[in-house]
Coordinates of C-alpha atoms and ligand atoms in Angstrom, one line a residue:
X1 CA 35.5 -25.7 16.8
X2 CA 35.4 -23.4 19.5
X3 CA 34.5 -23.4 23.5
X4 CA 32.4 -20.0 23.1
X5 CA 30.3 -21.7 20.4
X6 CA 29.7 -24.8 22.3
X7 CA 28.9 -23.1 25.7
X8 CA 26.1 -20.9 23.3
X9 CA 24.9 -23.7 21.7
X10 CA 23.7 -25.4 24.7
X11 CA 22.6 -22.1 26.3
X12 CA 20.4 -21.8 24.2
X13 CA 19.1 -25.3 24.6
X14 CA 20.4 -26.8 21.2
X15 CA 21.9 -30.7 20.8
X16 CA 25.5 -31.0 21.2
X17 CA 26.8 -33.8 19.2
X18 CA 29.4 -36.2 20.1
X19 CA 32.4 -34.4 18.3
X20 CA 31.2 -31.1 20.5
X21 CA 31.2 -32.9 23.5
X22 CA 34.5 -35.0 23.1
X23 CA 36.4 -31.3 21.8
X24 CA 35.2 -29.9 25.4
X25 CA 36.4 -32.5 27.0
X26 CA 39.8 -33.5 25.7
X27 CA 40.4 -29.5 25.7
X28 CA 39.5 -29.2 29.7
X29 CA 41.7 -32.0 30.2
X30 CA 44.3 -31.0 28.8
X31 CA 44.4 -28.0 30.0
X32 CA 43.2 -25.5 26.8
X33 CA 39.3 -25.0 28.2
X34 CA 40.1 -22.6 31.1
X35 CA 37.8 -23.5 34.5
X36 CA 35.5 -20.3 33.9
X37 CA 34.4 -21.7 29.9
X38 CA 34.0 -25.1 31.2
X39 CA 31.9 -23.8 34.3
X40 CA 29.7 -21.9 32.1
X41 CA 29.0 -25.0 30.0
X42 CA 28.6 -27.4 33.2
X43 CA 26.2 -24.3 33.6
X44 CA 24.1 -24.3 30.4
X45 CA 23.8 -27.8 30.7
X46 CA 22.5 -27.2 34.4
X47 CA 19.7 -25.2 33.1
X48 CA 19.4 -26.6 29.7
X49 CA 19.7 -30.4 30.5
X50 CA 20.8 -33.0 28.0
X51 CA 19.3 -35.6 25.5
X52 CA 19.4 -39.4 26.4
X53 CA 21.7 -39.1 23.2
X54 CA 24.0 -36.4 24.5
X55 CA 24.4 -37.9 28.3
X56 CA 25.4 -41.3 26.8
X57 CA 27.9 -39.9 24.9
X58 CA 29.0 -37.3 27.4
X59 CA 29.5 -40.7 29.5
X60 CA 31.2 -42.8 27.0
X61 CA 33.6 -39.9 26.1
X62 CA 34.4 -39.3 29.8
X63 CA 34.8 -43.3 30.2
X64 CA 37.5 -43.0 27.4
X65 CA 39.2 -39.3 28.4
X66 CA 41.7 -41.9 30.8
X67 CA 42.7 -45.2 31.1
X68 CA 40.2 -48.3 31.3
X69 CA 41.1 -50.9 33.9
X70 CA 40.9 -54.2 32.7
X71 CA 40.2 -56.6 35.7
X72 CA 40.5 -59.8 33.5
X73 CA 43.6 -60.7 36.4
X74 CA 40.7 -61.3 39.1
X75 CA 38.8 -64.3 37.9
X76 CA 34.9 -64.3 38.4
X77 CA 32.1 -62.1 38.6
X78 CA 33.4 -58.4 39.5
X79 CA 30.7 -56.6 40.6
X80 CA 30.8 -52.4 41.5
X81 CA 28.4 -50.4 43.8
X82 CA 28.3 -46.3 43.5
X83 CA 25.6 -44.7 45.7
X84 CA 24.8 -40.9 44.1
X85 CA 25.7 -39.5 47.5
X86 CA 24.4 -39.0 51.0
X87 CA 24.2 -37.5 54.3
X88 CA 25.7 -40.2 56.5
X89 CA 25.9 -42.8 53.7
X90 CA 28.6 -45.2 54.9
X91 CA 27.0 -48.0 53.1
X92 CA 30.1 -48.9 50.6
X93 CA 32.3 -49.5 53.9
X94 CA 29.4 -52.2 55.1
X95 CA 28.1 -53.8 51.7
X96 CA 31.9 -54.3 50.0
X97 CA 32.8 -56.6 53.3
X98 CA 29.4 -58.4 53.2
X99 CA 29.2 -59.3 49.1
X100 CA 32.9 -60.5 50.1
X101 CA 32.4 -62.5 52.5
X102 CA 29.7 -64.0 50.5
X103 CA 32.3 -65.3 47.9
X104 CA 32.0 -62.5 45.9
X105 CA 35.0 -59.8 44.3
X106 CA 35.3 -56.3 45.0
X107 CA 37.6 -54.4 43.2
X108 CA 36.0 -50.8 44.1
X109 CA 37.5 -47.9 42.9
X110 CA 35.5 -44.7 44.8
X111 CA 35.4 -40.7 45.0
X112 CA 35.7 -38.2 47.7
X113 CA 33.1 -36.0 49.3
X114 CA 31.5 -33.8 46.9
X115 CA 29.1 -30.6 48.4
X116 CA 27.2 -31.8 51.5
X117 CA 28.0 -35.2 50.9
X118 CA 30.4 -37.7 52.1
X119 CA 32.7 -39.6 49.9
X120 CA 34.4 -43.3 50.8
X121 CA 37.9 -42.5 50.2
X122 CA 37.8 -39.6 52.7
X123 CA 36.4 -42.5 55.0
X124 CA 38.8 -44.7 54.3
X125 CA 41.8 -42.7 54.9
X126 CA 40.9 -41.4 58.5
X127 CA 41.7 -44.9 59.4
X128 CA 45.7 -44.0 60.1
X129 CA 48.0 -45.8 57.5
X130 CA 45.3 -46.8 54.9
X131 CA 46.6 -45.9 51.4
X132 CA 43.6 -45.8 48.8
X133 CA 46.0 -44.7 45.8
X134 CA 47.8 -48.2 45.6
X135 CA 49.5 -49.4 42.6
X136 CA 47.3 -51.6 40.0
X137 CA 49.0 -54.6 40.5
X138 CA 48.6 -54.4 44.4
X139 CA 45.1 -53.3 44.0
X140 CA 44.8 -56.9 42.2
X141 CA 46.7 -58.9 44.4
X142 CA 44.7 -57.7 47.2
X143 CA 41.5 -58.6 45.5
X144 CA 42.4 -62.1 44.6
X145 CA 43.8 -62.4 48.5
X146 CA 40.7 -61.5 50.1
X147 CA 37.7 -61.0 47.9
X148 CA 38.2 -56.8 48.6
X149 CA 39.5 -53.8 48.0
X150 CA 38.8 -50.2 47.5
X151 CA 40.9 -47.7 46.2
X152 CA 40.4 -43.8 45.0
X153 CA 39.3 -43.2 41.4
X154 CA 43.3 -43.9 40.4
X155 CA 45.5 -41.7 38.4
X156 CA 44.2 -41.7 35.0
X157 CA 41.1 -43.1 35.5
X158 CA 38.2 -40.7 33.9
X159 CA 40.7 -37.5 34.4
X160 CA 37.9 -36.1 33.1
X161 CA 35.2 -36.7 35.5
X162 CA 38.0 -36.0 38.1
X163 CA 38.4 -32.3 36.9
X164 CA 35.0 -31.6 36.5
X165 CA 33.5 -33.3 39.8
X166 CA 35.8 -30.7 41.2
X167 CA 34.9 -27.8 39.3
X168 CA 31.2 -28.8 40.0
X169 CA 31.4 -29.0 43.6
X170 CA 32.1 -25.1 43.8
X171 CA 29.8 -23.9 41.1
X172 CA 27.3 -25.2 42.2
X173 CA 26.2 -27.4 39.5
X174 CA 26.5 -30.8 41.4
X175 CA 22.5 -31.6 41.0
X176 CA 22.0 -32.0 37.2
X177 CA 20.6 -35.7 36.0
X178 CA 22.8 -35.8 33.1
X179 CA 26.2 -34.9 34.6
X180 CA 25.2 -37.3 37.6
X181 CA 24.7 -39.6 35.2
X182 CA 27.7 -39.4 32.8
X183 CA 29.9 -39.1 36.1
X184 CA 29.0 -42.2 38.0
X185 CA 28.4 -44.2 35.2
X186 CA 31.6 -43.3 33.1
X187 CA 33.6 -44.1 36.2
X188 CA 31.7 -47.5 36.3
X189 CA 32.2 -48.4 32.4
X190 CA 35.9 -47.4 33.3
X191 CA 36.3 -49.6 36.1
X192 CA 35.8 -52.2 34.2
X193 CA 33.3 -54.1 36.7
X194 CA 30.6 -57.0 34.8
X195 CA 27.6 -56.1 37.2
X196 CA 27.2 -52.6 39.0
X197 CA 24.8 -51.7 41.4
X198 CA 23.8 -48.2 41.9
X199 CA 21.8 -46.9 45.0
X200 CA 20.2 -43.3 43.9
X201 CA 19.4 -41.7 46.9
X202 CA 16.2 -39.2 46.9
X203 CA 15.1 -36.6 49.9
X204 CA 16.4 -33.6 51.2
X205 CA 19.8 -34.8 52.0
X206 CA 20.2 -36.5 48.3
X207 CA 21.3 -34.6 45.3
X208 CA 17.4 -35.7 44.0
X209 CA 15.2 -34.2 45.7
X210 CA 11.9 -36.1 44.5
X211 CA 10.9 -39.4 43.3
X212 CA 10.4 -38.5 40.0
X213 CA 13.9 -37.1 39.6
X214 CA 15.5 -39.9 41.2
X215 CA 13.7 -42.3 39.2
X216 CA 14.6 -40.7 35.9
X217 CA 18.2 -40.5 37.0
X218 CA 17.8 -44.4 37.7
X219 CA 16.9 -44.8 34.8
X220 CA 19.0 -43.1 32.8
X221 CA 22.2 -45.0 34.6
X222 CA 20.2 -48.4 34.1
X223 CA 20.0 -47.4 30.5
X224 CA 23.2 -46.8 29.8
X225 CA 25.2 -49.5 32.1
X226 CA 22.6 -51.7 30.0
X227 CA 23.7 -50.7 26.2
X228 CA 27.0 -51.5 26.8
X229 CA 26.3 -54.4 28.4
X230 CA 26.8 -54.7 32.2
X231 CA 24.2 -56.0 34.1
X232 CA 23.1 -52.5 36.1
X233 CA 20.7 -52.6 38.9
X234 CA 18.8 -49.5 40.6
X235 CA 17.7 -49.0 44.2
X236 CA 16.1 -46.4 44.8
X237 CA 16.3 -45.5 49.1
X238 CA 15.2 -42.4 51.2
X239 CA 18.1 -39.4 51.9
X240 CA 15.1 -37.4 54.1
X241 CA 16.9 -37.8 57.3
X242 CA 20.6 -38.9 57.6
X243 CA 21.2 -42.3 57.4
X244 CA 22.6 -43.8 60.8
X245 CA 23.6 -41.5 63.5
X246 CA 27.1 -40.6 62.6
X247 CA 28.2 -37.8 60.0
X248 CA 32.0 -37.1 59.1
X249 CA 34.6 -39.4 58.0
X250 CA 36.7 -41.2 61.1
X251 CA 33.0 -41.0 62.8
X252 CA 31.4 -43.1 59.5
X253 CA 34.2 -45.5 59.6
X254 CA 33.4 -46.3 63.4
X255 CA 29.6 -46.3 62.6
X256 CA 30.5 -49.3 59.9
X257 CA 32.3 -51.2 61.9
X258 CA 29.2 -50.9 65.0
X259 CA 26.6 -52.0 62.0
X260 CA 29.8 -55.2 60.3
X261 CA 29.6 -55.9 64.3
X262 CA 26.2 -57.1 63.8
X263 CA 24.7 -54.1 66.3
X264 CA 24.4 -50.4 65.3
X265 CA 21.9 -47.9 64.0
X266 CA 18.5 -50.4 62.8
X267 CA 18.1 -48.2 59.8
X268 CA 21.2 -48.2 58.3
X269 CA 21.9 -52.1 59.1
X270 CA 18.7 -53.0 57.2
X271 CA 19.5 -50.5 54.4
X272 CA 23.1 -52.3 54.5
X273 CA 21.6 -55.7 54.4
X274 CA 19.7 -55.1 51.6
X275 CA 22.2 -53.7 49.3
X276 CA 24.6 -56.5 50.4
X277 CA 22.0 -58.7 49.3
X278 CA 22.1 -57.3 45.9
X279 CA 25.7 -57.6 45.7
X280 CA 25.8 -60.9 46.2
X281 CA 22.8 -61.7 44.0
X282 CA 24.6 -59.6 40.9
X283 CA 27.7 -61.4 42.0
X284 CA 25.9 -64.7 41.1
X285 CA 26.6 -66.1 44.9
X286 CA 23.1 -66.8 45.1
X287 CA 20.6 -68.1 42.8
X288 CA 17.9 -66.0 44.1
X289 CA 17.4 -62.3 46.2
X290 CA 15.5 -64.4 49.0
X291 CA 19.0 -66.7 49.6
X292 CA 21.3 -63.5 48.8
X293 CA 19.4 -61.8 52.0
X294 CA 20.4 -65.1 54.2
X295 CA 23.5 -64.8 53.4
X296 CA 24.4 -61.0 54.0
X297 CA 23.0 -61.8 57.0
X298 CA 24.9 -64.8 58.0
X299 CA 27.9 -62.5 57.2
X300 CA 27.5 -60.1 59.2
X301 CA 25.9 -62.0 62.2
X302 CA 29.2 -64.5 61.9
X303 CA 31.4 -61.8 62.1
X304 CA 33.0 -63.0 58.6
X305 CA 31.8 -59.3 57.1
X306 CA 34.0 -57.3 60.1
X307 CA 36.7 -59.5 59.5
X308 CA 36.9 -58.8 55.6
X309 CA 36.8 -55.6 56.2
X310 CA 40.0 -55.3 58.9
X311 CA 42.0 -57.7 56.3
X312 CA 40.9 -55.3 53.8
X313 CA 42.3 -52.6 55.9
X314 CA 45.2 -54.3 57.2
X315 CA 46.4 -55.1 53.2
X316 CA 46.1 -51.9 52.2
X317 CA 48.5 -50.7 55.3
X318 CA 45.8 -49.6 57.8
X319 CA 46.1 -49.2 61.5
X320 CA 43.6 -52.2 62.1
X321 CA 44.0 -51.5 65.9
X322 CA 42.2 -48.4 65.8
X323 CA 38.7 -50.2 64.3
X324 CA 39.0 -52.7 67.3
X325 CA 36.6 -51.1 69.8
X326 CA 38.8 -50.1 72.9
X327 CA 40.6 -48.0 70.9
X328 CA 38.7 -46.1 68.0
X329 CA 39.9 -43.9 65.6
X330 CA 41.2 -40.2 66.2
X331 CA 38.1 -37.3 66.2
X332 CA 39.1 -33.8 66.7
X333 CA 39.6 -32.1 70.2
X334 CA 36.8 -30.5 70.7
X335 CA 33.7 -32.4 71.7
X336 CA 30.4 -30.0 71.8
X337 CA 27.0 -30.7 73.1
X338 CA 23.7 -29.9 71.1
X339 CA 20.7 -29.8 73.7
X340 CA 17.3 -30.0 72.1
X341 CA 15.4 -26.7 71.8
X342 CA 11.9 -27.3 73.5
X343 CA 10.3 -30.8 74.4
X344 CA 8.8 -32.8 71.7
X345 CA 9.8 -35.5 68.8
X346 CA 11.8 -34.5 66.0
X347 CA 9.6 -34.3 62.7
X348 CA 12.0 -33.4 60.7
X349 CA 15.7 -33.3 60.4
X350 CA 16.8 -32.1 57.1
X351 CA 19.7 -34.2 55.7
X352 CA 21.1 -31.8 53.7
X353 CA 21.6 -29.1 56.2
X354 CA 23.0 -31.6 58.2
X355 CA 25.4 -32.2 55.9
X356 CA 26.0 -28.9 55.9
X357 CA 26.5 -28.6 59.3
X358 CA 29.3 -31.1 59.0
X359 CA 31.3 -29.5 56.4
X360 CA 30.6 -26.1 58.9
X361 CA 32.8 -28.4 61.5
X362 CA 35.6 -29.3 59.0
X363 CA 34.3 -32.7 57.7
X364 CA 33.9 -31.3 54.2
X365 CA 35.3 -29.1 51.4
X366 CA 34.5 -25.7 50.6
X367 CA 36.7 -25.5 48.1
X368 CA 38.3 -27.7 45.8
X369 CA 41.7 -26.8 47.7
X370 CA 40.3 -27.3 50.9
X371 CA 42.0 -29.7 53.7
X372 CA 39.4 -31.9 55.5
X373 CA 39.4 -32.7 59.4
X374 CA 39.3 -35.9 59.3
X375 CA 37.7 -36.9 62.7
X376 CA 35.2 -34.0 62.5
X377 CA 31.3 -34.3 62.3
X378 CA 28.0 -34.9 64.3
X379 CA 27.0 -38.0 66.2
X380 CA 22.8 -37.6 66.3
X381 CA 21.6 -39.1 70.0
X382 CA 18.4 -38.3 68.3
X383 CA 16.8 -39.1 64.8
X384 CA 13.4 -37.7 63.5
X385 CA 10.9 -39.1 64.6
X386 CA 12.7 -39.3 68.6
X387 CA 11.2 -37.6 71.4
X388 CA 13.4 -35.4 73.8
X389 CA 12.6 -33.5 76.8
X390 CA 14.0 -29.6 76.2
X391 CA 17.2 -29.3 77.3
X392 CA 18.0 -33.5 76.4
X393 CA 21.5 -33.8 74.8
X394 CA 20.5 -34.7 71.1
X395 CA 24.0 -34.6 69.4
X396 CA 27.8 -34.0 69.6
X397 CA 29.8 -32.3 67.8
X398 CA 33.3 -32.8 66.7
X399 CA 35.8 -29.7 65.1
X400 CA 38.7 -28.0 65.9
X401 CA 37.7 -25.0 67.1
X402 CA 34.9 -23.1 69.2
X403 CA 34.5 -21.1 65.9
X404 CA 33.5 -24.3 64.0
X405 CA 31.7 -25.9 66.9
X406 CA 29.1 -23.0 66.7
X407 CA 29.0 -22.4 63.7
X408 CA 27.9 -26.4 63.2
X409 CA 25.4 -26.2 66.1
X410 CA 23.4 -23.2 64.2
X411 CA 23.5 -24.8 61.4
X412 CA 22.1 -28.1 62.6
X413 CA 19.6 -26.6 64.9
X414 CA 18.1 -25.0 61.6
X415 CA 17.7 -28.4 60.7
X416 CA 15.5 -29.6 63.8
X417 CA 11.5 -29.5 63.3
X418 CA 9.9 -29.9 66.9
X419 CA 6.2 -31.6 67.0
X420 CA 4.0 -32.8 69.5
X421 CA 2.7 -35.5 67.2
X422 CA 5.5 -38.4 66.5
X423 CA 6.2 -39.0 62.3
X424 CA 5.6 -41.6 60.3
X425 CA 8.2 -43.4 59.9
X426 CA 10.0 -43.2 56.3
X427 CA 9.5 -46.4 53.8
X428 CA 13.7 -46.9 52.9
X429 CA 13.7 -48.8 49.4
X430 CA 11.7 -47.1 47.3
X431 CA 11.5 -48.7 44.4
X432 CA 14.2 -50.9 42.3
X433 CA 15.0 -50.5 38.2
X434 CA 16.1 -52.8 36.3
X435 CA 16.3 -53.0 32.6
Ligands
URA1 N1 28.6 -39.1 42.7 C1 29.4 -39.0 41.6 O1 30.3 -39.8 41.4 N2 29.2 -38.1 40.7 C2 28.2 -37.2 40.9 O2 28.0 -36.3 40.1 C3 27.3 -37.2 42.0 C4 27.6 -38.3 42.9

């Protein structure tokens, strides 16, 4: 077999089979398929797409390129959450302490930003001390001890989604239903959770940028968590405008805790309620959706969910101090101020250039070697559909630099619409799949 014949095949819009796809695969992890072959084929398949045939085995292959965690050691119901990546999407840091707190296991393993979007291991590790690369046997302890942990995607875990996810993120190939698909869900399979949850995000600020994409990526995931039997639900939510009102990682983290608090951005805390809810129903902590919503919400209005969350952090060697309120966590030196162009509410504000505008201050990679600030990003005073007087303060901005910090506020004025007529507002679950 050979890589040119692969990458032509597909370019020209033919079926790979399984053999193909395992060759290219085992030969890019190993080092024998060069970056610039596999980017042309991550290419091809960009434009060319793939068969429900060749995306499940694309997954399945990926799922085996590494090891496959077995969490047999944590007794009960271990249940997973991946959310296909958003603008402000801090969700994972809010949901894994509520399901827990609910009586239910977390044993997360998660990814790091990829393009314009955020990633929870970058979160998690601007909270000083936090380690997300801990050793299996730890990563089980803590589990059993408190119903939570999250860790990076570890060592050998889907090498192959870990070199390609990279590769993808700088050439431009990041949007593509079938290698979304294979890459969350072969990290899933490998993960070894019974019941995942997957919240695909649709809008400007999502990697799906209609309904109908982000459906037919649902249920493609849905599909295969299904035939190899893990129970696999869908929600479907809205990435039009960022969710919550902080972008960047330390800035996410603090945004969590506001929302575990039991206060925070209304949006977000439903949005975080409802996923919760589904954890906790997957988890089998409740018998129905209706009680699994009571009891997020007891969580979080108890203040069990914040709790989880700092002896999460505290087990895996965080600075808990820093998530207490009087002290905060560390954001870059330089704070800017975004005024709003000329009076009026904000129609729009485009998620995706947002994000952009966040990796512009150093929150972000741009490229796969790339060092991220860790307490950069944008705090939104104002969200679309909010009215401001021209000149009003409608953001900060946190970087380095005075480079950066303009740089960012260009970028995220290009992302303002100004109206004189106020939105409607934006409905946030969609719609949910389930086999
Ligand atoms: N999240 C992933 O894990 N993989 C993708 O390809 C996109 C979002």
């Amino acid at each position: 077999m050979r890589m040119y014949d692969i990458i032509h095949k597909k370019r020209i819009g033919q079926e790979l089979s399984r053999e193909e796809i395992r060759f290219f695969l085992q030969g890019y992890v190993e080092g024998t398929v060069p970056d610039y072959q596999a980017s042309a084929l991550l290419m091809a398949i960009f434009f060319q797409g793939m068969t429900q045939r060749e995306t499940a085995a694309l997954t399945l292959e990926m799922a085996a390129s590494g090891d496959q965690a077995d969490l047999s050691a944590i007794p009960g119901i271990k249940v997973d959450k991946h959310s296909t990546g958003g603008v402000g999407d801090k969700t994972s840091l809010v949901i894994g302490p509520i399901a827990a707190a609910c009586g239910a296991k977390i044993a997360k393993m998660s990814g790091r930003g990829l393009g314009h979007t955020g990633g929870t291991v970058d979160k998690l590790e601007s909270i000083p001390g936090l380690r997300t690369d801990l050793p299996r046997e730890m990563f089980f302890k803590i589990v059993n001890e408190t119903g939570l942990a999250m860790i990076g995607q570890s060592g050998n875990l889907c090498p192959a989604d870990k070199k390609l996810y990279a590769l993808r993120d700088v050439t431009a190939t990041v949007e593509s239903i079938p290698l979304i698909a294979s890459s969350i869900m072969s990290k899933k399979l490998a993960a070894g959770a019974d019941a995942i949850l997957l919240d695909v995000k649709v809008g400007t600020g999502a990697f799906m940028k209609t309904p109908e994409d982000a459906e037919a990526l649902a249920q493609e995931m849905v599909r295969i968590g299904c035939q190899v039997g893990r129970k696999t639900i869908a929600l479907i939510t809205d990435m039009d405008m960022p969710l919550g009102r902080n972008i960047g990682n330390s800035l996410e983290v603090l945004e969590a805790c506001e929302v575990l608090r039991g206060r925070g951005d209304p949006r977000l805390r439903a949005l975080c309620l409802e996923l919760g809810a589904h954890m906790v129903y997957l988890a089998q902590e409740a018998e129905t959706l209706e009680t699994a919503r009571e009891k997020a919400r007891q969580a979080v209005d108890s203040g069990r969910a914040f709790q989880k969350f700092c002896q999460m952090a505290a087990a895996q060697g965080g600075d808990v101090s820093c998530l207490q309120e009087e002290k905060g966590l560390p954001l870059s030196q330089m704070r800017w101020e975004v005024k709003m162009p000329e009076t009026g509410f904000l129609t729009r504000i485009d998620a995706e250039v947002c994000g952009l505008a966040a990796v512009e201050l150093g929150a972000g990679r741009e490229t796969k070697e790339s060092e991220i600030d860790l307490g950069a990003g944008i705090v939104l005073l104002k969200n679309t559909g909010d009215y401001a007087q021209a000149g009003e303060p409608i953001a900060y901005l946190y970087a380095q630099n005075r480079g950066r910090c303009l740089r960012g506020e260009e970028r995220l004025l290009s992302a303002l619409q100004v109206g004189s007529k106020q939105p409607a507002p934006h409905p946030l679950v969609l719609k949910q799949i389930e086999a």
